[in-house]
Amino acid sequence: MGYPRARPRRLRLTRGLRDLVAEARLHPSQLMLPVFVSEAVGEPRPLRGLPWLREYPPVSGELVEYLQSAMDLGVRSFLLFGITPTRDPEASRAWARDGPVQVALRTIRRELGWEPVLAADLCICGYHSEGHCGLPREGRRGRIVDNDSTLEVYRRIAVSQAEAGADIVAPSGMMDGQVAAIRDALESEGYWDVAIMAYSAKYASVFYGPFREAMDSAPRWGDRRSYQMDPRNALEALREVELDLEEGADIVMVKPALAYLDVIRLVKERHPEVPLAAYNVSGEAALVELASREGLAPREALLMEVLTAIRRAGADIIITYHAAEAAKLIREGFNPF
Ligand code: PBG
């Protein structure tokens, strides 16, 4: 018997060879950084649940400096979340002209122009008194989250975010028909140039814990399983994506990312031509933080392996709370592979 002619190890022997044939690569422009703006604070404050990040007053110079510092590292896109102490049954701070996200959008546009890509989370869970992503009402099964009345609120939010300067609106509430409703509202107000990044396959996940703590957005009753997807389902994600594309989505999303790499791959294979985002959520980021703090894994290498795995699975865009740190590592040529 001769030696095997195929020797996969030949291309693994040096860093140069490995880099030459690497399939998945990370670039800072593929990372989107979530940014929290709060009308409850007068100055930047560490976020409960995500303590390596801060919440910023929407009019502050610090907010602008924060974005600028991330841009200096190569991060060019941001996803804005609003925090308000004023919750009501209309979720009015979500669509008010002077709501936290709207004010932040105007502040950033005034100071940084159209260079940063600004996406706005479009949901009501942080603004509604009951903490659900849709409007509750009494139904024949008791108190439920209604679908179609919620769409009216979403339309209003979309238009207000477009008016304030969003490049992208990102509906995360998982109501049926939300993309169609938002597209229609945007078109009828003349905002044909606002993209929709649809949270198409968003799962009812316990990985959202730290985020809900940061936003105080946990539902006040029940849970989100009547609108978010069942973690047991992968094929159903294809149906959700299909519907969102028919309704006019420009970018589709799978969320969470790390625990749903199979879903990312499935969606990418079915729709290779559609930009696909994956949201590396708060609980997943917390795992990286905790594992490295406990000395279970080297922090930087762990972070790069997680993000690279999400790229390898097929994500074009990664939404990550570690965007700035990862961009810095990439810039510095950090390479654990
Ligand atoms: C709600 C929303 C959630 C996240 C973003 N928008 C979670 C939820 O369903 O409560 C989660 C983000 C994260 O955990 O990082 N519209």
Coordinates of C-alpha atoms and ligand atoms in Angstrom, one line a residue:
M1 CA 0.0 0.0 0.0
G2 CA 1.3 3.4 -0.9
Y3 CA 0.9 6.6 1.1
P4 CA -2.3 8.4 0.6
R5 CA -2.1 10.9 -2.3
A6 CA -4.6 13.2 -0.7
R7 CA -3.0 14.7 2.3
P8 CA -5.3 17.4 3.7
R9 CA -2.5 18.3 6.1
R10 CA -0.4 19.8 3.3
L11 CA -2.5 22.9 3.4
R12 CA -2.6 23.2 7.1
L13 CA 1.2 23.3 7.8
T14 CA 1.7 27.1 8.0
R15 CA -0.4 30.2 8.8
G16 CA 0.1 31.3 5.2
L17 CA -1.2 28.1 3.7
R18 CA -4.2 28.1 6.1
D19 CA -5.1 31.7 5.3
L20 CA -4.7 31.0 1.6
V21 CA -7.4 28.3 1.6
A22 CA -9.7 29.7 4.4
E23 CA -13.3 29.6 3.3
A24 CA -14.9 32.0 5.7
R25 CA -13.4 35.4 6.4
L26 CA -14.6 38.2 8.6
H27 CA -14.5 41.8 7.7
P28 CA -15.5 44.7 10.0
S29 CA -17.9 46.0 7.4
Q30 CA -20.0 42.8 7.9
L31 CA -20.5 43.5 11.6
M32 CA -23.5 45.5 12.9
L33 CA -23.3 47.0 16.4
P34 CA -26.5 47.3 18.5
V35 CA -26.7 50.7 20.2
F36 CA -29.0 51.5 23.1
V37 CA -30.4 55.0 23.5
S38 CA -32.3 55.9 26.6
E39 CA -34.5 58.9 27.4
A40 CA -34.2 57.8 31.1
V41 CA -30.6 58.8 31.6
G42 CA -28.8 62.1 31.5
E43 CA -25.4 60.5 30.8
P44 CA -24.0 57.3 29.5
R45 CA -24.5 54.4 31.9
P46 CA -23.5 50.7 31.8
L47 CA -26.3 48.5 30.7
R48 CA -27.8 46.0 33.1
G49 CA -27.4 42.6 31.4
L50 CA -24.7 43.8 29.0
P51 CA -22.3 45.6 31.3
W52 CA -19.5 46.0 28.7
L53 CA -21.9 48.3 26.8
R54 CA -23.5 51.6 27.7
E55 CA -26.8 53.2 27.2
Y56 CA -26.6 56.8 25.8
P57 CA -28.9 59.8 26.0
P58 CA -30.2 60.3 22.5
V59 CA -29.0 63.8 22.1
S60 CA -25.5 63.4 23.6
G61 CA -22.1 64.1 22.1
E62 CA -21.0 60.8 23.8
L63 CA -23.4 58.9 21.6
V64 CA -21.9 60.4 18.5
E65 CA -18.4 59.8 19.8
Y66 CA -19.2 56.2 20.5
L67 CA -20.4 55.6 16.9
Q68 CA -17.4 57.5 15.6
S69 CA -15.0 55.4 17.6
A70 CA -16.6 52.2 16.3
M71 CA -16.4 53.6 12.7
D72 CA -12.7 54.3 13.3
L73 CA -12.3 50.6 13.9
G74 CA -14.2 49.8 10.6
V75 CA -17.7 49.1 11.9
R76 CA -20.1 51.0 9.6
S77 CA -23.6 49.8 10.6
F78 CA -25.6 50.2 13.8
L79 CA -28.9 48.9 15.1
L80 CA -30.6 51.3 17.4
F81 CA -32.8 50.2 20.3
G82 CA -34.7 52.7 22.4
I83 CA -35.3 52.7 26.1
T84 CA -38.0 54.8 27.8
P85 CA -39.4 55.0 31.3
T86 CA -42.7 56.0 29.7
R87 CA -44.7 52.9 28.7
D88 CA -48.3 53.1 27.7
P89 CA -51.0 51.0 25.9
E90 CA -50.3 52.8 22.6
A91 CA -46.5 52.3 22.8
S92 CA -46.4 56.0 21.9
R93 CA -42.7 56.5 22.6
A94 CA -42.0 54.0 19.8
W95 CA -43.4 56.3 17.1
A96 CA -43.3 59.8 18.7
R97 CA -41.4 62.3 16.7
D98 CA -39.3 63.0 19.8
G99 CA -39.0 59.3 20.8
P100 CA -35.5 58.1 21.9
V101 CA -34.7 56.3 18.6
Q102 CA -36.0 59.2 16.5
V103 CA -34.0 61.8 18.4
A104 CA -30.9 59.6 18.2
L105 CA -31.3 59.2 14.5
R106 CA -31.5 62.9 14.0
T107 CA -28.6 63.6 16.3
I108 CA -26.4 61.1 14.5
R109 CA -27.4 62.3 11.0
R110 CA -26.8 65.9 12.0
E111 CA -23.3 65.1 13.3
L112 CA -22.1 62.2 11.0
G113 CA -24.2 62.6 7.9
W114 CA -25.1 59.5 5.9
E115 CA -21.8 57.7 6.4
P116 CA -22.9 55.4 9.1
V117 CA -25.6 52.8 8.1
L118 CA -28.4 53.3 10.6
A119 CA -30.9 50.5 11.3
A120 CA -33.7 51.0 13.8
D121 CA -35.3 48.1 15.7
L122 CA -39.0 48.3 15.0
C123 CA -41.0 46.8 17.9
I124 CA -43.1 47.8 20.8
C125 CA -42.0 45.5 23.7
G126 CA -39.8 48.2 25.2
Y127 CA -42.6 50.8 24.9
H128 CA -45.8 49.1 25.7
S129 CA -47.1 48.8 29.3
E130 CA -47.4 45.0 29.0
G131 CA -44.1 44.3 27.4
H132 CA -45.3 42.3 24.4
C133 CA -44.2 42.8 20.9
G134 CA -47.8 43.2 19.8
L135 CA -51.0 44.8 21.2
P136 CA -52.8 42.7 23.7
R137 CA -56.5 42.2 23.8
E138 CA -59.2 39.8 25.1
G139 CA -59.7 37.0 22.7
R140 CA -61.7 33.8 22.9
R141 CA -58.8 32.1 24.6
G142 CA -58.3 34.9 27.1
R143 CA -55.7 37.7 26.9
I144 CA -53.8 37.3 23.7
V145 CA -51.4 39.3 21.6
D146 CA -53.4 40.6 18.6
N147 CA -51.9 40.6 15.2
D148 CA -53.5 43.0 12.8
S149 CA -54.1 45.9 15.2
T150 CA -50.4 45.7 15.9
L151 CA -49.6 46.3 12.2
E152 CA -51.1 49.8 12.4
V153 CA -48.7 50.7 15.2
Y154 CA -45.8 49.2 13.2
R155 CA -46.7 51.3 10.2
R156 CA -46.5 54.4 12.3
I157 CA -43.2 53.5 13.8
A158 CA -41.7 52.7 10.4
V159 CA -42.7 56.1 9.0
S160 CA -41.4 58.0 12.0
Q161 CA -38.0 56.1 11.9
A162 CA -37.8 56.8 8.1
E163 CA -38.6 60.4 8.6
A164 CA -35.9 60.7 11.4
G165 CA -33.2 59.3 9.0
A166 CA -33.1 55.5 9.2
D167 CA -31.5 53.6 6.3
I168 CA -33.1 50.4 7.4
V169 CA -36.0 49.5 9.6
A170 CA -35.8 46.1 11.4
P171 CA -39.2 44.7 12.5
S172 CA -38.6 42.2 15.3
G173 CA -42.0 41.6 16.6
M174 CA -42.9 38.4 14.5
M175 CA -46.4 39.5 13.6
D176 CA -47.8 38.0 10.5
G177 CA -47.8 40.4 7.6
Q178 CA -45.6 42.9 9.3
V179 CA -43.2 43.3 6.4
A180 CA -46.0 43.9 3.9
A181 CA -47.7 46.5 6.2
I182 CA -44.4 48.4 6.8
R183 CA -43.5 48.3 3.1
D184 CA -46.9 49.7 2.2
A185 CA -46.7 52.4 4.9
L186 CA -43.2 53.4 3.7
E187 CA -44.2 53.5 0.0
S188 CA -47.3 55.5 0.7
E189 CA -45.3 58.2 2.5
G190 CA -42.7 58.3 -0.3
Y191 CA -39.9 56.4 1.6
W192 CA -39.1 53.9 -1.2
D193 CA -35.5 54.2 -0.2
V194 CA -35.8 52.7 3.2
A195 CA -34.7 49.0 3.4
I196 CA -36.5 46.4 5.5
M197 CA -34.3 44.0 7.5
A198 CA -36.9 41.4 8.5
Y199 CA -36.4 39.3 11.7
S200 CA -37.8 36.5 9.6
A201 CA -36.8 33.5 11.7
K202 CA -36.8 34.8 15.3
Y203 CA -37.0 32.0 17.8
A204 CA -38.7 32.0 21.2
S205 CA -35.3 31.7 22.9
V206 CA -34.1 31.9 26.5
F207 CA -30.9 33.4 25.1
Y208 CA -32.5 36.8 25.2
G209 CA -32.3 37.1 29.0
P210 CA -29.5 39.7 29.3
F211 CA -31.1 41.9 26.6
R212 CA -34.5 41.9 28.3
E213 CA -32.7 42.9 31.5
A214 CA -31.0 45.8 29.7
M215 CA -34.2 46.9 28.1
D216 CA -36.6 45.9 30.8
S217 CA -38.6 44.3 28.0
A218 CA -39.7 41.0 29.4
P219 CA -43.4 40.4 28.9
R220 CA -45.5 41.3 32.0
W221 CA -47.6 38.2 31.5
G222 CA -47.3 35.0 29.5
D223 CA -44.4 34.6 27.1
R224 CA -43.6 35.1 23.4
R225 CA -44.2 31.6 22.1
S226 CA -47.5 32.6 20.3
Y227 CA -45.5 34.8 17.9
Q228 CA -41.8 33.8 18.0
M229 CA -40.7 30.5 16.4
D230 CA -40.5 27.2 18.1
P231 CA -36.8 26.2 18.6
R232 CA -37.6 22.7 17.4
N233 CA -38.3 23.9 13.9
A234 CA -35.9 24.6 11.1
L235 CA -37.9 24.0 7.9
E236 CA -40.5 26.5 9.1
A237 CA -37.9 29.2 8.9
L238 CA -37.9 28.7 5.1
R239 CA -41.6 29.5 5.1
E240 CA -41.1 32.6 7.2
V241 CA -38.3 33.8 4.9
E242 CA -40.4 33.1 1.8
L243 CA -43.2 35.2 3.1
D244 CA -41.0 38.1 4.1
L245 CA -39.4 38.1 0.7
E246 CA -42.8 38.1 -1.0
E247 CA -43.8 41.0 1.3
G248 CA -40.8 43.1 0.3
A249 CA -38.0 42.4 2.7
D250 CA -34.5 43.4 1.5
I251 CA -32.5 41.5 4.1
V252 CA -33.7 38.5 6.1
M253 CA -32.5 37.4 9.5
V254 CA -32.0 34.4 11.7
K255 CA -32.0 34.9 15.4
P256 CA -30.3 33.7 17.6
A257 CA -27.2 32.8 15.6
L258 CA -24.9 30.4 17.4
A259 CA -27.5 27.9 18.5
Y260 CA -29.2 28.1 15.0
L261 CA -26.3 27.7 12.6
D262 CA -28.2 25.0 10.8
V263 CA -31.1 27.4 10.1
I264 CA -28.6 30.0 8.8
R265 CA -27.2 27.4 6.4
L266 CA -30.6 26.3 5.3
V267 CA -31.8 29.8 4.5
K268 CA -28.5 30.7 2.7
E269 CA -28.8 27.6 0.5
R270 CA -32.4 28.2 -0.4
H271 CA -31.9 31.9 -1.0
P272 CA -28.2 32.5 -1.8
E273 CA -29.0 35.8 -3.6
V274 CA -30.6 37.4 -0.6
P275 CA -28.5 39.2 2.1
L276 CA -28.8 37.2 5.2
A277 CA -28.2 38.6 8.7
A278 CA -27.7 36.6 11.9
Y279 CA -28.1 38.0 15.3
N280 CA -25.6 36.8 17.8
V281 CA -27.9 37.5 20.8
S282 CA -27.2 38.7 24.3
G283 CA -27.2 35.3 25.9
E284 CA -24.7 34.0 23.4
A285 CA -22.5 37.0 24.0
A286 CA -22.8 36.4 27.7
L287 CA -21.5 32.9 27.2
V288 CA -18.4 34.3 25.6
E289 CA -18.0 36.8 28.5
L290 CA -18.5 34.2 31.2
A291 CA -16.4 31.5 29.7
S292 CA -13.4 33.8 29.2
R293 CA -13.8 35.4 32.6
E294 CA -13.8 31.9 34.2
G295 CA -10.7 31.0 32.3
L296 CA -12.4 28.3 30.3
A297 CA -11.4 29.8 26.9
P298 CA -9.1 32.6 25.7
R299 CA -11.4 35.5 25.1
E300 CA -10.3 36.9 21.8
A301 CA -9.9 33.4 20.1
L302 CA -13.3 32.4 21.4
L303 CA -14.9 35.5 20.1
M304 CA -13.3 35.1 16.6
E305 CA -14.3 31.4 16.5
V306 CA -17.9 32.2 17.3
L307 CA -18.2 35.0 14.7
T308 CA -16.3 33.1 12.1
A309 CA -18.6 30.1 12.6
I310 CA -21.6 32.3 12.0
R311 CA -20.0 33.5 8.7
R312 CA -19.1 30.0 7.7
A313 CA -22.7 28.9 8.2
G314 CA -23.8 31.4 5.6
A315 CA -24.5 34.8 7.3
D316 CA -23.5 37.9 5.3
I317 CA -24.1 40.3 8.2
I318 CA -23.5 39.5 11.8
I319 CA -25.3 41.6 14.5
T320 CA -23.1 41.4 17.5
Y321 CA -22.5 43.2 20.8
H322 CA -18.8 42.5 20.3
A323 CA -18.7 44.3 16.9
A324 CA -16.2 47.0 18.0
E325 CA -13.9 44.6 19.8
A326 CA -14.0 42.1 16.9
A327 CA -13.3 44.9 14.4
K328 CA -10.4 46.0 16.5
L329 CA -8.9 42.5 16.6
I330 CA -9.4 42.0 12.8
R331 CA -7.7 45.4 12.2
E332 CA -4.8 44.5 14.4
G333 CA -4.4 41.3 12.4
F334 CA -5.4 39.0 15.2
N335 CA -5.7 35.5 13.8
P336 CA -6.3 32.5 16.0
F337 CA -6.6 30.1 13.1
Ligands
PBG1 C1 -37.7 42.2 21.0 C2 -36.3 41.9 20.9 C3 -35.6 40.9 21.5 C4 -34.2 41.0 21.1 C5 -34.2 42.1 20.2 N1 -35.5 42.6 20.1 C6 -35.9 39.8 22.4 C7 -37.2 39.4 22.9 O1 -37.9 38.8 22.1 O2 -37.5 39.8 24.0 C8 -33.2 40.2 21.7 C9 -31.8 40.6 21.5 C10 -30.8 39.9 22.3 O3 -31.1 39.0 23.2 O4 -29.7 40.1 22.1 N2 -38.4 42.8 20.0

